[in-house]
Amino acid sequence: MKIAITSGKGGTGKTTISTMLAYSLDNPQYIDCDAEEPNGHLFLKPKIEKTIPYTELVPQINEDICTFCGKCADACAYKALVVMGEPLKKTMFFDELCHSCGACAYVCPVEGALIEVPKRVGEIRVGKAGHIDFVMGLLDVGQASATQLIATLKREYMDDSKTVILDSPPGTSCTVVETIDGVDFVILVAEPTPFGLSDLKLSVELVRDMGLNFGIIVNKHEEDNGLIEDYAQQESIPILYRLPFSKDIAKSYSNGALPFEKYKNDFKGVIKQIEERI
Ligand code: SF4
Ligand code: SF4
């Protein structure tokens, strides 16, 4: 079973919920896909066994044999290549725009004019946090997109024999789509504030468009605040759990030591609900 945890915006408690969920499972794998700013390791404190450099292929043009036909630039949907024909005869490559899709290499008609070369983009760390198999993607500073890195984490490191918890980036962009694509269930974490509700609505739109099975966990729940509850009821979305607004949790969080044991049974209950829904 694969469960992705995401939220409409950062700072809603996505990693708190992801790590608590992973801790409550008997046979879990936790994958931190929030590669721009992963923080699951701060709470799970894994022993890292392997660090693997992560590279992506980018084009390199040999202007000595390039005919400046412009086909590579025309094929690039991300405008990462510019080709200037006669009289300039120049090419320009903007690597921060490149998504390593390979289209330019595919269309180039001149053998050897455009080759693909590896470029370091980040790294992947693999280890163990107690009974939890731990995987984390980490984008290098200054790199623009973690989408391909997340695809690699899922393709090459996801263990189908485990219950996999995918800690997604926040928002509704490509990185989130890549993380939640193909999972069995998505948990949307939301705080009961007007901003929290607004961002939750965007996430709901996304998971519905993708045809995914999903439910909500309310973080910082207060008995007298029904903002998320009312919306969930209107939209017939199940609320799987309400993590209370508590000074104890906030203190533990700021000390990097979440109260895993205290909430273990509650999160086992969340897993049971998910199993019944898929
Ligand atoms: S497609 Fe190949 S030959 Fe044409 S401009 Fe690009 S690199 Fe040069
Ligand atoms: S690999 Fe794709 S995104 Fe990168 S320059 Fe080539 S066509 Fe553009």
CSV table of C-alpha atoms and ligand atoms in Angstrom, one decimal:
chain,number,residue,atom,x,y,z
A,1,MET,CA,0.0,0.0,0.0
A,2,LYS,CA,1.2,3.5,-0.9
A,3,ILE,CA,0.0,6.5,1.0
A,4,ALA,CA,1.0,10.1,0.1
A,5,ILE,CA,0.7,12.9,2.6
A,6,THR,CA,0.4,16.4,1.2
A,7,SER,CA,-1.0,19.8,1.9
A,8,GLY,CA,-2.0,23.0,0.0
A,9,LYS,CA,0.8,25.0,1.7
A,10,GLY,CA,3.9,24.4,3.7
A,11,GLY,CA,4.0,24.4,7.5
A,12,THR,CA,0.6,22.7,8.0
A,13,GLY,CA,2.1,19.6,9.8
A,14,LYS,CA,2.5,17.3,6.8
A,15,THR,CA,5.8,15.9,8.1
A,16,THR,CA,4.4,15.5,11.6
A,17,ILE,CA,1.6,13.4,10.3
A,18,SER,CA,3.9,11.5,7.8
A,19,THR,CA,6.4,10.5,10.5
A,20,MET,CA,3.8,9.6,13.1
A,21,LEU,CA,2.0,7.5,10.5
A,22,ALA,CA,5.3,5.7,9.5
A,23,TYR,CA,6.1,5.1,13.2
A,24,SER,CA,2.7,3.5,13.8
A,25,LEU,CA,3.2,0.9,11.1
A,26,ASP,CA,4.7,-2.6,11.5
A,27,ASN,CA,6.5,-2.7,8.1
A,28,PRO,CA,7.0,0.8,6.8
A,29,GLN,CA,9.1,2.6,4.3
A,30,TYR,CA,9.2,6.4,4.7
A,31,ILE,CA,10.2,8.4,1.6
A,32,ASP,CA,10.8,12.1,1.9
A,33,CYS,CA,9.9,13.5,-1.5
A,34,ASP,CA,9.9,17.1,-0.2
A,35,ALA,CA,13.4,17.3,-1.8
A,36,GLU,CA,13.7,21.1,-1.7
A,37,GLU,CA,13.4,21.1,2.0
A,38,PRO,CA,13.2,17.6,3.5
A,39,ASN,CA,12.8,17.5,7.3
A,40,GLY,CA,11.5,14.1,8.1
A,41,HIS,CA,15.0,13.1,9.2
A,42,LEU,CA,14.9,15.7,12.0
A,43,PHE,CA,12.2,13.7,13.7
A,44,LEU,CA,13.0,10.1,12.7
A,45,LYS,CA,16.8,10.6,13.1
A,46,PRO,CA,17.8,7.8,10.7
A,47,LYS,CA,21.2,6.2,10.5
A,48,ILE,CA,22.2,6.9,6.9
A,49,GLU,CA,23.8,3.9,5.3
A,50,LYS,CA,24.2,5.2,1.7
A,51,THR,CA,24.4,8.6,0.1
A,52,ILE,CA,24.0,8.4,-3.7
A,53,PRO,CA,24.8,11.4,-5.9
A,54,TYR,CA,21.8,12.1,-8.2
A,55,THR,CA,22.4,13.4,-11.7
A,56,GLU,CA,20.2,14.3,-14.7
A,57,LEU,CA,21.1,14.3,-18.3
A,58,VAL,CA,21.3,17.7,-20.0
A,59,PRO,CA,22.3,18.6,-23.6
A,60,GLN,CA,25.7,19.7,-24.7
A,61,ILE,CA,26.1,21.1,-28.2
A,62,ASN,CA,29.2,20.7,-30.3
A,63,GLU,CA,29.1,24.0,-32.4
A,64,ASP,CA,31.8,22.7,-34.7
A,65,ILE,CA,29.4,20.2,-36.3
A,66,CYS,CA,26.0,21.7,-35.4
A,67,THR,CA,24.2,23.0,-38.5
A,68,PHE,CA,22.1,25.5,-36.5
A,69,CYS,CA,18.9,24.1,-37.9
A,70,GLY,CA,17.1,25.0,-34.7
A,71,LYS,CA,15.2,21.7,-34.4
A,72,CYS,CA,16.4,21.2,-30.8
A,73,ALA,CA,15.2,24.6,-29.7
A,74,ASP,CA,11.8,24.1,-31.4
A,75,ALA,CA,11.4,20.7,-29.6
A,76,CYS,CA,12.1,22.2,-26.2
A,77,ALA,CA,8.8,22.9,-24.4
A,78,TYR,CA,10.7,24.7,-21.6
A,79,LYS,CA,12.6,27.2,-23.8
A,80,ALA,CA,15.9,26.0,-22.4
A,81,LEU,CA,17.7,26.2,-25.8
A,82,VAL,CA,18.2,29.1,-28.2
A,83,VAL,CA,19.7,28.6,-31.6
A,84,MET,CA,20.9,31.6,-33.7
A,85,GLY,CA,21.6,30.8,-37.4
A,86,GLU,CA,23.5,32.8,-39.9
A,87,PRO,CA,25.4,35.1,-39.4
A,88,LEU,CA,25.8,34.5,-35.7
A,89,LYS,CA,25.9,30.7,-35.6
A,90,LYS,CA,25.5,30.4,-31.8
A,91,THR,CA,23.6,28.3,-29.4
A,92,MET,CA,22.6,29.0,-25.8
A,93,PHE,CA,21.6,26.6,-23.1
A,94,PHE,CA,19.8,27.7,-19.9
A,95,ASP,CA,20.3,24.8,-17.6
A,96,GLU,CA,18.0,26.1,-14.9
A,97,LEU,CA,15.0,25.8,-17.3
A,98,CYS,CA,16.0,22.3,-18.5
A,99,HIS,CA,13.7,19.4,-17.4
A,100,SER,CA,16.0,16.7,-18.8
A,101,CYS,CA,13.2,15.4,-21.0
A,102,GLY,CA,15.6,14.3,-23.8
A,103,ALA,CA,13.4,15.8,-26.7
A,104,CYS,CA,16.3,17.9,-28.0
A,105,ALA,CA,18.6,14.9,-28.3
A,106,TYR,CA,15.8,12.9,-29.9
A,107,VAL,CA,15.2,15.4,-32.7
A,108,CYS,CA,18.7,16.4,-33.6
A,109,PRO,CA,19.5,15.2,-37.1
A,110,VAL,CA,23.3,15.5,-36.9
A,111,GLU,CA,25.1,12.7,-35.2
A,112,GLY,CA,27.3,14.0,-32.3
A,113,ALA,CA,26.1,17.6,-32.6
A,114,LEU,CA,24.0,17.3,-29.4
A,115,ILE,CA,25.0,14.8,-26.8
A,116,GLU,CA,23.5,14.3,-23.3
A,117,VAL,CA,25.8,14.7,-20.4
A,118,PRO,CA,25.2,14.1,-16.6
A,119,LYS,CA,24.8,17.0,-14.3
A,120,ARG,CA,24.6,16.7,-10.6
A,121,VAL,CA,21.3,17.9,-9.2
A,122,GLY,CA,21.2,16.5,-5.7
A,123,GLU,CA,21.6,13.3,-3.7
A,124,ILE,CA,19.6,10.4,-2.3
A,125,ARG,CA,20.1,9.2,1.2
A,126,VAL,CA,19.1,5.7,2.3
A,127,GLY,CA,19.1,4.4,5.9
A,128,LYS,CA,17.1,3.0,8.8
A,129,ALA,CA,15.2,4.8,11.6
A,130,GLY,CA,14.5,2.0,14.1
A,131,HIS,CA,12.0,-0.3,12.3
A,132,ILE,CA,11.4,2.3,9.5
A,133,ASP,CA,13.2,2.0,6.1
A,134,PHE,CA,14.2,5.6,5.4
A,135,VAL,CA,14.8,7.3,2.0
A,136,MET,CA,15.2,11.0,1.3
A,137,GLY,CA,15.8,13.1,-1.8
A,138,LEU,CA,17.8,16.3,-1.4
A,139,LEU,CA,18.0,18.8,-4.1
A,140,ASP,CA,21.3,20.8,-4.3
A,141,VAL,CA,21.0,24.6,-3.5
A,142,GLY,CA,20.2,26.6,-6.6
A,143,GLN,CA,18.5,23.7,-8.5
A,144,ALA,CA,15.2,24.5,-9.9
A,145,SER,CA,13.1,21.4,-10.0
A,146,ALA,CA,12.8,18.2,-8.0
A,147,THR,CA,10.3,16.5,-10.3
A,148,GLN,CA,12.7,14.0,-11.9
A,149,LEU,CA,14.4,13.3,-8.6
A,150,ILE,CA,11.0,12.4,-7.1
A,151,ALA,CA,10.3,10.1,-10.1
A,152,THR,CA,13.6,8.4,-9.5
A,153,LEU,CA,12.9,7.9,-5.7
A,154,LYS,CA,9.6,6.2,-6.6
A,155,ARG,CA,10.9,4.2,-9.5
A,156,GLU,CA,14.1,2.9,-8.0
A,157,TYR,CA,13.8,3.1,-4.2
A,158,MET,CA,10.1,2.4,-3.4
A,159,ASP,CA,9.8,-1.1,-1.8
A,160,ASP,CA,6.5,-2.7,-2.8
A,161,SER,CA,6.8,-5.3,0.0
A,162,LYS,CA,6.3,-2.4,2.6
A,163,THR,CA,3.6,0.1,3.4
A,164,VAL,CA,5.1,3.2,1.8
A,165,ILE,CA,4.6,6.6,3.3
A,166,LEU,CA,5.4,9.3,0.7
A,167,ASP,CA,6.0,12.7,2.4
A,168,SER,CA,5.1,15.1,-0.5
A,169,PRO,CA,6.1,18.6,-1.2
A,170,PRO,CA,3.3,21.2,-0.4
A,171,GLY,CA,1.2,23.0,-3.0
A,172,THR,CA,-0.2,21.8,-6.3
A,173,SER,CA,2.7,21.9,-8.7
A,174,CYS,CA,4.5,19.3,-10.8
A,175,THR,CA,6.5,17.9,-7.8
A,176,VAL,CA,3.2,17.2,-5.9
A,177,VAL,CA,1.6,15.6,-9.0
A,178,GLU,CA,4.7,13.4,-9.4
A,179,THR,CA,4.6,12.3,-5.8
A,180,ILE,CA,0.9,11.5,-5.5
A,181,ASP,CA,0.6,9.9,-9.0
A,182,GLY,CA,-0.4,6.2,-8.8
A,183,VAL,CA,-0.6,6.0,-4.9
A,184,ASP,CA,-3.5,4.1,-3.3
A,185,PHE,CA,-4.5,6.9,-1.0
A,186,VAL,CA,-3.7,10.6,-0.4
A,187,ILE,CA,-4.0,12.3,3.0
A,188,LEU,CA,-4.5,16.0,2.8
A,189,VAL,CA,-3.3,17.8,5.9
A,190,ALA,CA,-5.1,21.0,6.8
A,191,GLU,CA,-5.2,23.6,9.6
A,192,PRO,CA,-8.5,25.1,10.6
A,193,THR,CA,-7.8,28.7,9.4
A,194,PRO,CA,-9.1,30.6,6.5
A,195,PHE,CA,-5.8,30.3,4.7
A,196,GLY,CA,-5.7,26.6,5.5
A,197,LEU,CA,-9.2,26.1,4.1
A,198,SER,CA,-8.3,28.0,0.9
A,199,ASP,CA,-5.2,25.9,0.3
A,200,LEU,CA,-7.1,22.7,1.1
A,201,LYS,CA,-9.6,23.5,-1.6
A,202,LEU,CA,-6.8,23.7,-4.2
A,203,SER,CA,-5.5,20.3,-3.1
A,204,VAL,CA,-8.9,18.8,-3.2
A,205,GLU,CA,-9.3,20.1,-6.8
A,206,LEU,CA,-6.0,18.4,-7.7
A,207,VAL,CA,-6.7,15.0,-6.2
A,208,ARG,CA,-10.1,15.0,-7.7
A,209,ASP,CA,-8.8,15.8,-11.2
A,210,MET,CA,-6.3,13.0,-10.8
A,211,GLY,CA,-9.1,10.6,-9.7
A,212,LEU,CA,-7.3,9.7,-6.4
A,213,ASN,CA,-8.9,8.3,-3.3
A,214,PHE,CA,-8.3,10.8,-0.4
A,215,GLY,CA,-9.3,12.0,3.0
A,216,ILE,CA,-8.4,14.8,5.4
A,217,ILE,CA,-6.4,15.0,8.6
A,218,VAL,CA,-7.0,18.2,10.6
A,219,ASN,CA,-3.9,19.4,12.3
A,220,LYS,CA,-4.1,21.8,15.3
A,221,HIS,CA,-7.7,20.9,15.8
A,222,GLU,CA,-9.8,22.8,18.3
A,223,GLU,CA,-13.2,21.6,19.4
A,224,ASP,CA,-14.9,25.0,18.8
A,225,ASN,CA,-13.5,25.5,15.3
A,226,GLY,CA,-15.5,23.8,12.6
A,227,LEU,CA,-14.0,25.5,9.5
A,228,ILE,CA,-12.6,22.3,8.0
A,229,GLU,CA,-15.3,20.1,9.3
A,230,ASP,CA,-18.1,22.1,7.7
A,231,TYR,CA,-16.3,22.1,4.3
A,232,ALA,CA,-15.5,18.4,4.5
A,233,GLN,CA,-19.2,17.7,5.3
A,234,GLN,CA,-20.4,19.8,2.4
A,235,GLU,CA,-18.0,18.0,0.0
A,236,SER,CA,-18.5,14.5,1.5
A,237,ILE,CA,-14.8,14.1,2.2
A,238,PRO,CA,-13.9,11.9,5.2
A,239,ILE,CA,-12.0,13.4,8.1
A,240,LEU,CA,-9.6,10.6,9.1
A,241,TYR,CA,-8.2,12.1,12.3
A,242,ARG,CA,-8.0,15.4,14.3
A,243,LEU,CA,-4.6,16.0,15.8
A,244,PRO,CA,-5.2,18.4,18.7
A,245,PHE,CA,-3.8,21.9,19.0
A,246,SER,CA,-1.5,21.2,21.9
A,247,LYS,CA,1.3,22.9,23.6
A,248,ASP,CA,2.9,19.5,24.3
A,249,ILE,CA,3.1,18.7,20.5
A,250,ALA,CA,4.4,22.1,19.7
A,251,LYS,CA,7.1,21.8,22.4
A,252,SER,CA,8.1,18.3,21.2
A,253,TYR,CA,8.2,19.5,17.6
A,254,SER,CA,10.5,22.4,18.4
A,255,ASN,CA,12.8,19.9,20.2
A,256,GLY,CA,12.8,17.6,17.2
A,257,ALA,CA,11.2,14.8,19.2
A,258,LEU,CA,7.6,14.1,18.3
A,259,PRO,CA,5.4,12.1,20.7
A,260,PHE,CA,5.3,9.1,18.5
A,261,GLU,CA,4.5,6.5,21.2
A,262,LYS,CA,1.6,8.6,22.6
A,263,TYR,CA,-0.2,8.8,19.3
A,264,LYS,CA,0.8,5.4,17.9
A,265,ASN,CA,-2.7,3.8,18.4
A,266,ASP,CA,-4.5,6.8,16.9
A,267,PHE,CA,-2.4,6.5,13.7
A,268,LYS,CA,-3.0,2.8,13.6
A,269,GLY,CA,-6.7,3.7,13.5
A,270,VAL,CA,-6.0,6.0,10.6
A,271,ILE,CA,-4.3,3.2,8.6
A,272,LYS,CA,-7.3,0.9,9.4
A,273,GLN,CA,-9.7,3.5,8.0
A,274,ILE,CA,-7.6,3.9,4.8
A,275,GLU,CA,-7.5,0.1,4.3
A,276,GLU,CA,-11.3,0.0,4.5
A,277,ARG,CA,-11.5,2.8,1.9
A,278,ILE,CA,-9.2,1.3,-0.8
B,1,SF4,S1,19.1,20.1,-33.7
B,1,SF4,FE1,21.3,19.5,-33.7
B,1,SF4,S2,22.1,20.4,-35.5
B,1,SF4,FE2,20.2,21.4,-35.2
B,1,SF4,S3,20.7,23.3,-34.0
B,1,SF4,FE3,20.2,21.7,-32.5
B,1,SF4,S4,22.2,20.7,-32.0
B,1,SF4,FE4,22.5,21.9,-33.9
B,2,SF4,S1,16.4,18.0,-22.3
B,2,SF4,FE1,14.3,18.7,-22.7
B,2,SF4,S2,14.1,20.5,-21.4
B,2,SF4,FE2,16.3,20.1,-21.5
B,2,SF4,S3,17.0,21.4,-23.2
B,2,SF4,FE3,16.5,19.4,-24.1
B,2,SF4,S4,14.4,19.6,-24.8
B,2,SF4,FE4,14.7,21.3,-23.4
